[in-house]
Amino acid sequence: MLNRQGRESAPTGTSRPAAAGMPGHRGLQLEEPLSFEQGQAGRSGVDLPPLPVGEDCLGGLARQGEIGLPGLSEPQTVRHFVRLSRQNYAIDMGAYPLGSCTMKHNPRLNEKLARLPGFADLHPLQPLSTVQGALELIDRLAHWLKILTNMPAVAMSPAAGAHGELCGLMTIRAALAAAGDARQRVLVPESAHGTNPATAAICGYQVESIPAGPDGRIELAALTARLGPDVAALMLTNPNTCGLFENEILAVAEAVHAAGAYFYCDGANFNAIVGRVRPGDLGIDAMHINLHKTFSTPHGGGGPGAGPVVLSERLAPFAPLPYVVHGPQGFRLVEQAGEPGHAPIGRMKSFHGQMGMFVRALAYMMSHGADGLAQAAGDAVLGANYLLARLSDVMSASFPGPCMHEALFDDRFLKDTGVTTLDFAKALIDAGYHPMTMYFPLVVHGALLFEPTESESRESLDELIATLRRLAAAAQAGAVEDFRAAPRYAPRRRLDETMAARKPVLRWRPAQGGTAK
Ligand SMILES: *Cc1c(COP(=O)(O)O)cnc(C)c1O
């Protein structure tokens, strides 16, 4: 039958046990080969009539060889994707407590609005007169982002958080260059997300790490020791990735500015403070907002996202093209440099940004209102504190509470059990949960970082807590072999994580004789 052998002879531990003659299905979860392994020449989901003209009429555009797509019927295609989707985990299935990623419920209203043909079917090159409503929506969203952050400007086009960081640092570099000030270093606390040092390095800066204090926050003395005339910016996350609010942030801003540097804030954790704290009041010069972490908008699996960057007065002139302005003729997109007082860094991407995400984010804001946003932030923080408080006697909390949006544990509670953070994460899969973030942030040993978000009910949190308590007790009772064998019930057992990172197989190739490799 279909080329099953390729899968069954995969390295031990990566495939499901297959009974004799069975393709690896188990219960109602079905094994699924690649579409290319299933495809057969001449099979198709549609029947097209024969070409009514000779190939010579195509002006030399006739295809020279096979197109190289798998031949599948429509039901085969539908089953293929449905089967694959059932091998995945999703926020729509259950709690997804991945820390730092803010995996939260996406209200269906937002999905409905994003699919309205007037938004979903737009083409970015349509005449402006036909997209006035879409431009107004971008303008309105920009307005509310500025209000919620108390910042005077926002660049809407960056496509994700990391892209927003790049945009923010490029505007800082442009502002420094315009002042004839070629600073070389960017300071990044140890607890930062990996994208922060990566962004600074891509911008050509030397990255210097600042150690975290014993309470998981930045220490003013450690910062000022490194500030100097060569420092372009500090990149700080607030609330930080230990789930803690940076209490000294006003003094930090003052010190950074006194040294002539800019204050970049990683705003990925804005969900914890939206409607309650305005970054503009904290002396921040630039901050990206992951619309996909704060204002619903589905993400996971690498996208889609949107990372608008709010900018201070000093950085606003360097904001990228294009941007929406409102004039007597209605809304228009400024596509070229040359507007008075504006020296744009260029473009971050081909067009104006992620329209579908803009629609969802504005719908989220408008349906919640200011009170609702503040309530969501409060509930997210409450949920994380509930988790921290109910687990602190059996798991080792890295810092005393209260925390903000995420509860951070380290692996001291697993000491001498033989069970690692990785084993614990895999056991959580067998218990029906997407694991927490693990081994990040780097400032604590064997980190386990949980962010329940405001989506989870009390019952759902209690269930997660009961599962974690049961696993912690099992580890301490010596069930190390059970942990090492996990996950037992997932579509795949343990993967070789080192090989996956060092030698990723990114391309499928048909093997000689038709067997997939
Ligand atoms: C998610 C995240 C980022 C990167 O955002 P992307 O949208 O994934 O590019 C940066 N910093 C922190 C703290 C994050 O959690």
Coordinates of C-alpha atoms and ligand atoms in Angstrom, one line a residue:
M1 CA 0.0 0.0 0.0
L2 CA 1.1 3.5 0.6
N3 CA 4.7 3.9 1.5
R4 CA 4.5 3.0 5.2
Q5 CA 7.9 1.3 5.4
G6 CA 9.7 4.6 5.6
R7 CA 8.0 5.5 8.8
E8 CA 8.1 2.1 10.4
S9 CA 11.8 1.7 9.9
A10 CA 12.5 5.2 11.4
P11 CA 15.0 5.2 14.3
T12 CA 13.8 3.4 17.4
G13 CA 11.8 5.5 19.7
T14 CA 10.5 8.0 17.0
S15 CA 7.6 6.0 15.7
R16 CA 4.6 4.4 17.2
P17 CA 4.7 0.6 17.7
A18 CA 2.8 -0.9 14.8
A19 CA 1.0 -4.2 15.1
A20 CA 1.6 -6.7 12.3
G21 CA -0.1 -5.6 9.2
M22 CA -1.3 -2.4 10.8
P23 CA -0.1 1.0 9.6
G24 CA 0.4 2.4 13.0
H25 CA -3.1 3.6 13.8
R26 CA -4.1 3.5 17.4
G27 CA -7.5 4.0 18.8
L28 CA -9.0 6.9 16.9
Q29 CA -5.6 8.5 16.3
L30 CA -4.4 7.7 12.8
E31 CA -0.9 7.5 11.5
E32 CA -0.3 9.6 8.5
P33 CA 2.4 9.5 5.9
L34 CA 3.5 12.6 4.0
S35 CA 1.3 13.6 1.1
F36 CA 4.2 13.0 -1.2
E37 CA 4.5 9.4 0.0
Q38 CA 0.8 8.9 -0.7
G39 CA 0.6 10.7 -4.0
Q40 CA 0.0 8.8 -7.2
A41 CA 0.5 10.0 -10.7
G42 CA -2.7 10.9 -12.5
R43 CA -4.8 11.2 -9.3
S44 CA -6.3 14.6 -8.6
G45 CA -9.0 16.4 -6.7
V46 CA -10.4 18.1 -9.8
D47 CA -11.0 17.2 -13.4
L48 CA -10.0 19.8 -15.8
P49 CA -11.1 19.7 -19.5
P50 CA -8.4 19.0 -22.0
L51 CA -6.6 22.1 -23.3
P52 CA -8.9 23.5 -26.1
V53 CA -5.9 24.8 -28.0
G54 CA -2.5 23.4 -29.0
E55 CA 0.5 23.9 -26.8
D56 CA 2.0 26.1 -29.5
C57 CA -0.6 28.7 -28.6
L58 CA 0.9 29.2 -25.1
G59 CA 3.7 31.3 -26.3
G60 CA 6.4 29.0 -25.0
L61 CA 4.9 29.0 -21.5
A62 CA 3.9 25.3 -21.6
R63 CA 5.3 23.3 -18.6
Q64 CA 8.5 21.4 -19.5
G65 CA 8.2 18.6 -17.0
E66 CA 6.1 17.2 -14.2
I67 CA 4.9 19.8 -11.7
G68 CA 6.2 17.6 -8.8
L69 CA 3.0 17.8 -6.6
P70 CA 1.5 14.7 -5.0
G71 CA -1.5 13.4 -6.8
L72 CA -4.3 13.0 -4.2
S73 CA -8.1 12.9 -4.4
E74 CA -10.1 15.4 -2.5
P75 CA -11.1 13.0 0.4
Q76 CA -7.5 11.9 0.7
T77 CA -6.4 15.5 0.9
V78 CA -9.0 16.4 3.5
R79 CA -8.1 13.3 5.6
H80 CA -4.4 14.1 5.4
F81 CA -4.8 17.5 6.9
V82 CA -7.4 16.5 9.5
R83 CA -5.2 13.6 10.6
L84 CA -2.2 15.8 11.0
S85 CA -4.2 18.4 12.9
R86 CA -5.2 15.7 15.4
Q87 CA -1.6 14.9 16.1
N88 CA -1.1 18.5 17.3
Y89 CA -2.0 20.3 20.5
A90 CA -3.9 23.5 20.5
I91 CA -5.3 26.2 22.8
D92 CA -8.7 25.1 21.6
M93 CA -8.1 21.6 23.1
G94 CA -6.9 22.4 26.6
A95 CA -4.6 24.5 28.8
Y96 CA -1.4 25.6 27.0
P97 CA 0.7 26.9 29.9
L98 CA 3.8 27.7 27.8
G99 CA 5.5 30.5 29.7
S100 CA 6.6 33.8 27.9
C101 CA 4.4 32.8 24.9
T102 CA 1.0 33.9 26.3
M103 CA -1.0 31.2 24.6
K104 CA -4.6 32.5 25.2
H105 CA -8.1 32.0 23.9
N106 CA -8.9 33.7 20.7
P107 CA -12.5 34.9 20.8
R108 CA -14.4 33.7 17.8
L109 CA -15.9 37.1 17.2
N110 CA -12.4 38.3 16.1
E111 CA -12.1 35.4 13.8
K112 CA -15.4 36.2 12.2
L113 CA -14.5 39.8 11.7
A114 CA -11.1 39.0 10.2
R115 CA -12.8 36.8 7.6
L116 CA -15.2 39.5 6.4
P117 CA -14.6 39.7 2.7
G118 CA -14.0 43.4 2.9
F119 CA -10.9 42.7 5.0
A120 CA -9.9 39.1 4.0
D121 CA -10.1 39.6 0.2
L122 CA -8.2 42.9 0.0
H123 CA -5.1 43.1 -2.2
P124 CA -2.3 45.4 -0.9
L125 CA -2.0 47.0 -4.3
Q126 CA -5.6 48.0 -4.6
P127 CA -6.3 51.8 -5.2
L128 CA -6.5 53.8 -2.0
S129 CA -10.0 54.9 -2.7
T130 CA -11.1 51.2 -2.4
V131 CA -9.4 50.5 1.0
Q132 CA -10.4 53.5 3.1
G133 CA -12.0 51.3 5.7
A134 CA -9.0 49.1 6.1
L135 CA -6.7 52.1 6.4
E136 CA -9.0 53.6 9.0
L137 CA -8.9 50.3 10.9
I138 CA -5.1 50.5 11.0
D139 CA -5.2 54.1 12.1
R140 CA -7.7 53.3 14.8
L141 CA -5.7 50.4 16.1
A142 CA -2.5 52.6 16.1
H143 CA -4.5 55.2 18.1
W144 CA -5.4 52.7 20.8
L145 CA -1.9 51.2 21.0
K146 CA -0.6 54.7 21.6
I147 CA -3.3 55.4 24.2
L148 CA -2.7 52.1 26.0
T149 CA 1.1 52.7 26.1
N150 CA 1.0 56.5 26.4
M151 CA 3.5 56.8 23.6
P152 CA 3.3 59.4 20.8
A153 CA 4.0 57.2 17.8
V154 CA 3.7 53.6 16.6
A155 CA 5.2 51.7 13.6
M156 CA 2.6 49.1 12.6
S157 CA 4.4 47.1 9.9
P158 CA 6.7 44.7 11.9
A159 CA 5.5 41.1 11.5
A160 CA 6.3 39.7 14.9
G161 CA 7.9 40.5 18.2
A162 CA 11.5 39.8 17.0
H163 CA 10.8 41.9 13.9
G164 CA 9.5 44.7 16.1
E165 CA 12.7 44.5 18.2
L166 CA 14.7 44.9 15.0
C167 CA 12.6 47.9 14.0
G168 CA 13.0 49.5 17.4
L169 CA 16.8 49.0 17.4
M170 CA 17.1 50.3 13.8
T171 CA 15.3 53.5 14.8
I172 CA 17.6 53.9 17.8
R173 CA 20.6 53.4 15.5
A174 CA 19.3 55.9 13.0
A175 CA 18.6 58.5 15.8
L176 CA 22.1 58.0 17.1
A177 CA 23.6 58.2 13.6
A178 CA 21.6 61.4 12.9
A179 CA 23.2 62.9 16.1
G180 CA 26.7 61.8 14.9
D181 CA 26.9 59.4 17.9
A182 CA 28.3 56.0 16.8
R183 CA 27.8 54.0 20.0
Q184 CA 28.7 50.3 19.9
R185 CA 27.2 48.4 22.8
V186 CA 23.7 47.2 23.7
L187 CA 23.1 46.0 27.3
V188 CA 20.8 43.0 27.8
P189 CA 19.9 41.3 31.1
E190 CA 20.7 37.6 31.4
S191 CA 17.1 36.7 31.8
A192 CA 16.2 38.2 28.4
H193 CA 14.5 36.3 25.6
G194 CA 17.1 35.1 23.1
T195 CA 15.7 37.4 20.4
N196 CA 17.0 40.4 22.4
P197 CA 20.7 39.7 22.0
A198 CA 20.1 38.3 18.5
T199 CA 18.4 41.6 17.4
A200 CA 21.2 43.7 18.9
A201 CA 23.8 41.5 17.1
I202 CA 22.0 41.7 13.8
C203 CA 22.0 45.5 14.1
G204 CA 25.8 45.4 14.4
Y205 CA 26.0 46.0 18.1
Q206 CA 28.2 44.3 20.7
V207 CA 25.9 42.6 23.2
E208 CA 26.8 42.8 26.8
S209 CA 25.0 40.8 29.4
I210 CA 23.9 42.1 32.8
P211 CA 23.6 39.5 35.6
A212 CA 20.3 39.3 37.4
G213 CA 20.1 40.2 41.0
P214 CA 19.2 37.5 43.7
D215 CA 15.5 38.5 43.4
G216 CA 15.4 37.9 39.6
R217 CA 15.3 41.6 38.7
I218 CA 17.9 43.9 37.2
E219 CA 20.2 45.6 39.7
L220 CA 20.8 49.2 39.4
A221 CA 24.4 49.0 40.5
A222 CA 25.1 46.3 38.0
L223 CA 23.5 48.4 35.3
T224 CA 25.3 51.7 36.1
A225 CA 28.6 49.9 36.3
R226 CA 28.2 49.0 32.6
L227 CA 26.6 52.2 31.3
G228 CA 28.9 54.6 29.5
P229 CA 29.3 56.8 26.5
D230 CA 29.6 53.8 24.2
V231 CA 26.2 52.3 25.2
A232 CA 23.5 52.7 22.5
A233 CA 20.6 51.1 24.4
L234 CA 19.4 48.9 27.2
M235 CA 16.9 46.2 26.2
L236 CA 14.8 45.3 29.2
T237 CA 11.7 43.0 29.4
N238 CA 8.9 44.2 31.8
P239 CA 7.4 42.3 33.4
N240 CA 10.5 40.2 32.9
T241 CA 10.7 36.5 31.9
C242 CA 11.0 35.4 35.6
G243 CA 7.4 36.7 35.8
L244 CA 8.5 39.7 37.9
F245 CA 7.8 43.4 37.6
E246 CA 11.0 45.4 37.3
N247 CA 10.4 47.6 40.4
E248 CA 13.3 49.9 39.8
I249 CA 12.3 50.7 36.2
L250 CA 12.0 54.5 36.7
A251 CA 15.5 54.7 38.1
V252 CA 16.7 52.4 35.3
A253 CA 15.2 54.7 32.7
E254 CA 16.8 57.7 34.4
A255 CA 20.2 56.1 34.5
V256 CA 20.0 55.0 30.8
H257 CA 19.0 58.4 29.7
A258 CA 21.7 60.1 31.8
A259 CA 24.2 58.0 29.9
G260 CA 22.8 59.3 26.6
A261 CA 21.5 55.8 25.7
Y262 CA 18.0 54.7 24.7
F263 CA 15.7 52.5 26.7
Y264 CA 14.2 49.6 24.7
C265 CA 11.5 47.6 26.4
D266 CA 10.6 44.1 25.2
G267 CA 6.8 44.3 25.6
A268 CA 6.0 40.7 24.8
N269 CA 4.6 40.4 28.3
F270 CA 2.2 43.4 28.0
N271 CA -0.8 41.1 28.6
A272 CA 0.1 41.2 32.3
I273 CA -0.1 45.0 32.6
V274 CA -2.3 46.2 29.8
G275 CA -4.9 48.7 31.0
R276 CA -2.9 49.1 34.3
V277 CA 0.6 50.4 33.5
R278 CA 1.6 52.6 30.6
P279 CA 5.1 52.1 29.3
G280 CA 5.3 55.7 28.2
D281 CA 5.0 56.7 31.9
L282 CA 8.1 54.6 32.7
G283 CA 10.5 56.5 30.4
I284 CA 10.6 53.9 27.7
D285 CA 11.8 55.0 24.2
A286 CA 10.7 52.0 22.1
M287 CA 8.7 48.9 22.8
H288 CA 7.3 46.2 20.6
I289 CA 3.8 44.8 21.3
N290 CA 3.1 41.2 20.3
L291 CA -0.5 41.6 19.2
H292 CA -0.5 37.8 19.1
K293 CA 0.3 37.6 22.8
T294 CA -1.9 40.4 24.2
F295 CA -4.8 41.1 21.9
S296 CA -5.8 37.5 21.1
T297 CA -4.9 36.6 17.5
P298 CA -4.0 33.0 17.1
H299 CA -0.3 32.0 17.1
G300 CA 1.8 28.9 17.6
G301 CA 3.6 26.8 15.0
G302 CA 5.5 29.9 14.1
G303 CA 2.8 32.4 13.1
P304 CA 1.1 34.5 12.1
G305 CA 1.9 37.4 14.4
A306 CA 2.2 41.2 14.4
G307 CA 4.7 43.3 16.3
P308 CA 3.9 47.0 16.2
V309 CA 6.5 49.2 17.9
V310 CA 5.6 52.2 19.9
L311 CA 8.2 55.0 19.8
S312 CA 9.0 58.0 21.9
E313 CA 9.1 61.6 20.5
R314 CA 12.8 61.3 19.8
L315 CA 12.5 58.1 17.8
A316 CA 9.2 58.8 16.0
P317 CA 10.9 60.6 13.0
F318 CA 12.8 57.5 12.1
A319 CA 9.7 55.2 12.0
P320 CA 9.6 52.9 8.9
L321 CA 7.6 53.2 5.8
P322 CA 4.8 52.9 4.9
Y323 CA 2.5 54.5 7.4
V324 CA -1.1 55.7 7.4
V325 CA -2.0 59.4 7.6
H326 CA -5.3 61.1 7.5
G327 CA -5.8 64.2 5.3
P328 CA -8.5 66.1 3.5
Q329 CA -8.7 63.4 0.9
G330 CA -9.2 60.7 3.5
F331 CA -6.6 58.1 4.6
R332 CA -3.5 57.5 2.6
L333 CA -0.3 55.5 3.0
V334 CA 3.0 57.4 3.0
E335 CA 5.2 55.1 0.8
Q336 CA 8.2 57.4 0.2
A337 CA 10.7 59.3 2.4
G338 CA 10.5 63.1 2.0
E339 CA 7.7 64.1 4.4
P340 CA 8.9 67.0 6.5
G341 CA 10.4 66.0 9.8
H342 CA 10.6 62.4 8.9
A343 CA 13.7 60.4 8.1
P344 CA 12.4 56.8 7.9
I345 CA 14.7 53.8 8.3
G346 CA 13.2 52.2 5.2
R347 CA 10.7 49.4 5.1
M348 CA 10.4 46.4 7.5
K349 CA 8.4 44.4 5.0
S350 CA 6.9 44.7 1.6
F351 CA 3.5 46.2 2.6
H352 CA 1.8 47.8 5.6
G353 CA 1.7 44.9 8.0
Q354 CA -0.5 41.9 9.0
M355 CA -4.0 43.0 8.2
G356 CA -5.7 39.9 9.6
M357 CA -4.0 40.4 12.9
F358 CA -4.9 44.1 13.0
V359 CA -8.6 43.3 12.6
R360 CA -8.4 40.7 15.4
A361 CA -6.5 43.0 17.7
L362 CA -8.9 45.9 17.3
A363 CA -11.9 43.7 17.7
Y364 CA -10.4 42.3 20.9
M365 CA -9.8 45.9 22.2
M366 CA -13.2 47.1 21.3
S367 CA -15.1 44.1 22.6
H368 CA -13.2 44.3 26.0
G369 CA -13.1 48.0 26.5
A370 CA -10.6 49.6 28.9
D371 CA -12.1 47.9 31.9
G372 CA -12.1 44.5 30.2
L373 CA -8.5 44.8 29.2
A374 CA -7.5 45.7 32.8
Q375 CA -9.6 42.8 34.0
A376 CA -7.9 40.3 31.6
A377 CA -4.5 41.4 32.8
G378 CA -5.6 41.1 36.4
D379 CA -7.0 37.6 35.8
A380 CA -3.9 36.5 34.1
V381 CA -1.8 37.6 37.1
L382 CA -4.2 36.0 39.5
G383 CA -4.1 32.7 37.7
A384 CA -0.3 32.6 37.8
N385 CA -0.2 33.5 41.5
Y386 CA -2.8 30.8 42.2
L387 CA -0.5 28.3 40.5
L388 CA 2.6 29.5 42.3
A389 CA 0.8 29.4 45.7
R390 CA -0.7 26.0 45.2
L391 CA 2.5 24.4 44.0
S392 CA 5.2 26.0 46.2
D393 CA 5.1 23.3 48.8
V394 CA 5.9 20.5 46.3
M395 CA 7.8 22.3 43.5
S396 CA 10.7 24.7 44.1
A397 CA 9.6 28.3 43.3
S398 CA 12.6 30.3 42.1
F399 CA 11.5 33.5 43.7
P400 CA 9.0 34.3 46.4
G401 CA 5.6 35.6 45.2
P402 CA 3.6 37.4 44.3
C403 CA 4.5 37.0 40.6
M404 CA 3.1 38.7 37.6
H405 CA 1.7 36.6 34.7
E406 CA 3.9 33.5 35.0
A407 CA 5.0 31.2 37.7
L408 CA 8.7 30.2 37.6
F409 CA 10.1 27.0 39.2
D410 CA 13.5 25.5 39.0
D411 CA 14.6 21.8 39.3
R412 CA 15.6 21.8 43.0
F413 CA 12.5 19.7 43.8
L414 CA 13.8 17.0 41.4
K415 CA 17.2 16.9 43.0
D416 CA 18.4 13.3 43.6
T417 CA 15.3 11.8 41.9
G418 CA 17.0 11.1 38.6
V419 CA 14.1 13.0 36.9
T420 CA 15.1 16.0 34.8
T421 CA 13.0 19.0 33.8
L422 CA 12.9 17.5 30.3
D423 CA 11.5 14.2 31.7
F424 CA 8.9 16.1 33.7
A425 CA 7.8 18.0 30.5
K426 CA 7.4 14.7 28.6
A427 CA 5.4 13.2 31.4
L428 CA 3.1 16.2 31.2
I429 CA 2.3 15.3 27.6
D430 CA 1.1 11.9 28.7
A431 CA -1.1 13.7 31.2
G432 CA -2.8 15.6 28.4
Y433 CA -1.0 19.0 28.6
H434 CA 1.3 20.9 26.4
P435 CA 4.4 21.3 28.6
M436 CA 5.4 24.5 30.2
T437 CA 8.4 26.4 28.8
M438 CA 11.5 24.6 30.0
Y439 CA 15.2 25.6 30.6
F440 CA 14.2 29.3 30.1
P441 CA 14.9 31.8 31.5
L442 CA 18.5 30.8 31.9
V443 CA 19.0 32.6 35.2
V444 CA 17.6 29.6 37.2
H445 CA 18.6 25.9 36.9
G446 CA 16.3 23.6 34.9
A447 CA 13.6 26.2 34.7
L448 CA 9.9 25.3 34.5
L449 CA 7.9 28.4 33.5
F450 CA 4.1 28.3 33.5
E451 CA 1.8 31.1 32.1
P452 CA -1.8 30.1 32.5
T453 CA -3.2 33.4 31.1
E454 CA -6.7 34.7 31.9
S455 CA -8.3 32.0 29.6
E456 CA -8.2 29.3 32.3
S457 CA -11.1 28.7 34.7
R458 CA -10.6 27.9 38.3
E459 CA -11.5 24.3 37.5
S460 CA -9.0 24.1 34.7
L461 CA -6.2 25.5 36.9
D462 CA -7.2 23.0 39.7
E463 CA -6.9 20.2 37.2
L464 CA -3.4 21.3 36.1
I465 CA -2.3 21.8 39.7
A466 CA -3.5 18.3 40.6
T467 CA -1.6 16.9 37.7
L468 CA 1.6 18.7 38.6
R469 CA 1.3 17.7 42.2
R470 CA 0.8 14.0 41.2
L471 CA 3.9 14.2 38.9
A472 CA 6.0 15.9 41.5
A473 CA 5.0 13.2 44.1
A474 CA 5.8 10.4 41.5
A475 CA 9.2 11.8 40.8
Q476 CA 10.0 12.0 44.5
A477 CA 8.7 8.5 45.1
G478 CA 11.3 7.1 42.6
A479 CA 9.3 6.6 39.4
V480 CA 12.2 7.6 37.4
E481 CA 11.8 4.9 34.8
D482 CA 8.2 6.0 34.1
F483 CA 9.5 9.5 33.5
R484 CA 12.3 8.4 31.2
A485 CA 9.8 6.4 29.1
A486 CA 7.5 9.3 28.6
P487 CA 5.7 10.3 26.4
R488 CA 4.0 6.9 25.9
Y489 CA 0.8 8.1 24.5
A490 CA 1.8 10.9 22.1
P491 CA 1.9 10.3 18.3
R492 CA 5.7 10.2 18.6
R493 CA 7.9 9.0 21.5
R494 CA 11.0 10.9 22.4
L495 CA 12.8 12.6 19.6
D496 CA 16.5 13.1 19.4
E497 CA 16.6 16.8 20.3
T498 CA 20.3 17.2 19.7
M499 CA 20.0 15.7 16.2
A500 CA 16.9 17.8 15.5
A501 CA 18.8 21.0 16.3
R502 CA 22.2 20.1 14.9
K503 CA 21.1 18.1 11.8
P504 CA 17.6 19.1 11.0
V505 CA 16.1 17.3 8.0
L506 CA 14.3 20.2 6.3
R507 CA 13.6 18.7 3.0
W508 CA 11.9 15.5 1.9
R509 CA 13.5 13.7 -1.1
P510 CA 12.1 10.7 -2.9
A511 CA 14.6 7.9 -2.4
Q512 CA 15.8 5.6 -5.1
G513 CA 13.3 2.9 -6.0
G514 CA 10.5 5.0 -4.6
T515 CA 11.1 4.5 -0.9
A516 CA 10.9 7.7 1.1
K517 CA 13.9 8.7 3.2
Ligands
LIG1 C1 7.6 35.9 22.3 C2 8.7 36.8 22.8 C3 9.5 37.5 21.9 C4 9.5 37.3 20.4 O1 8.3 37.5 19.8 P1 7.9 36.8 18.4 O2 6.6 37.3 18.1 O3 7.9 35.3 18.8 O4 9.0 37.1 17.4 C5 10.5 38.3 22.4 N1 10.6 38.5 23.8 C6 9.8 37.8 24.6 C7 10.0 38.0 26.1 C8 8.8 36.9 24.2 O5 8.1 36.2 25.0

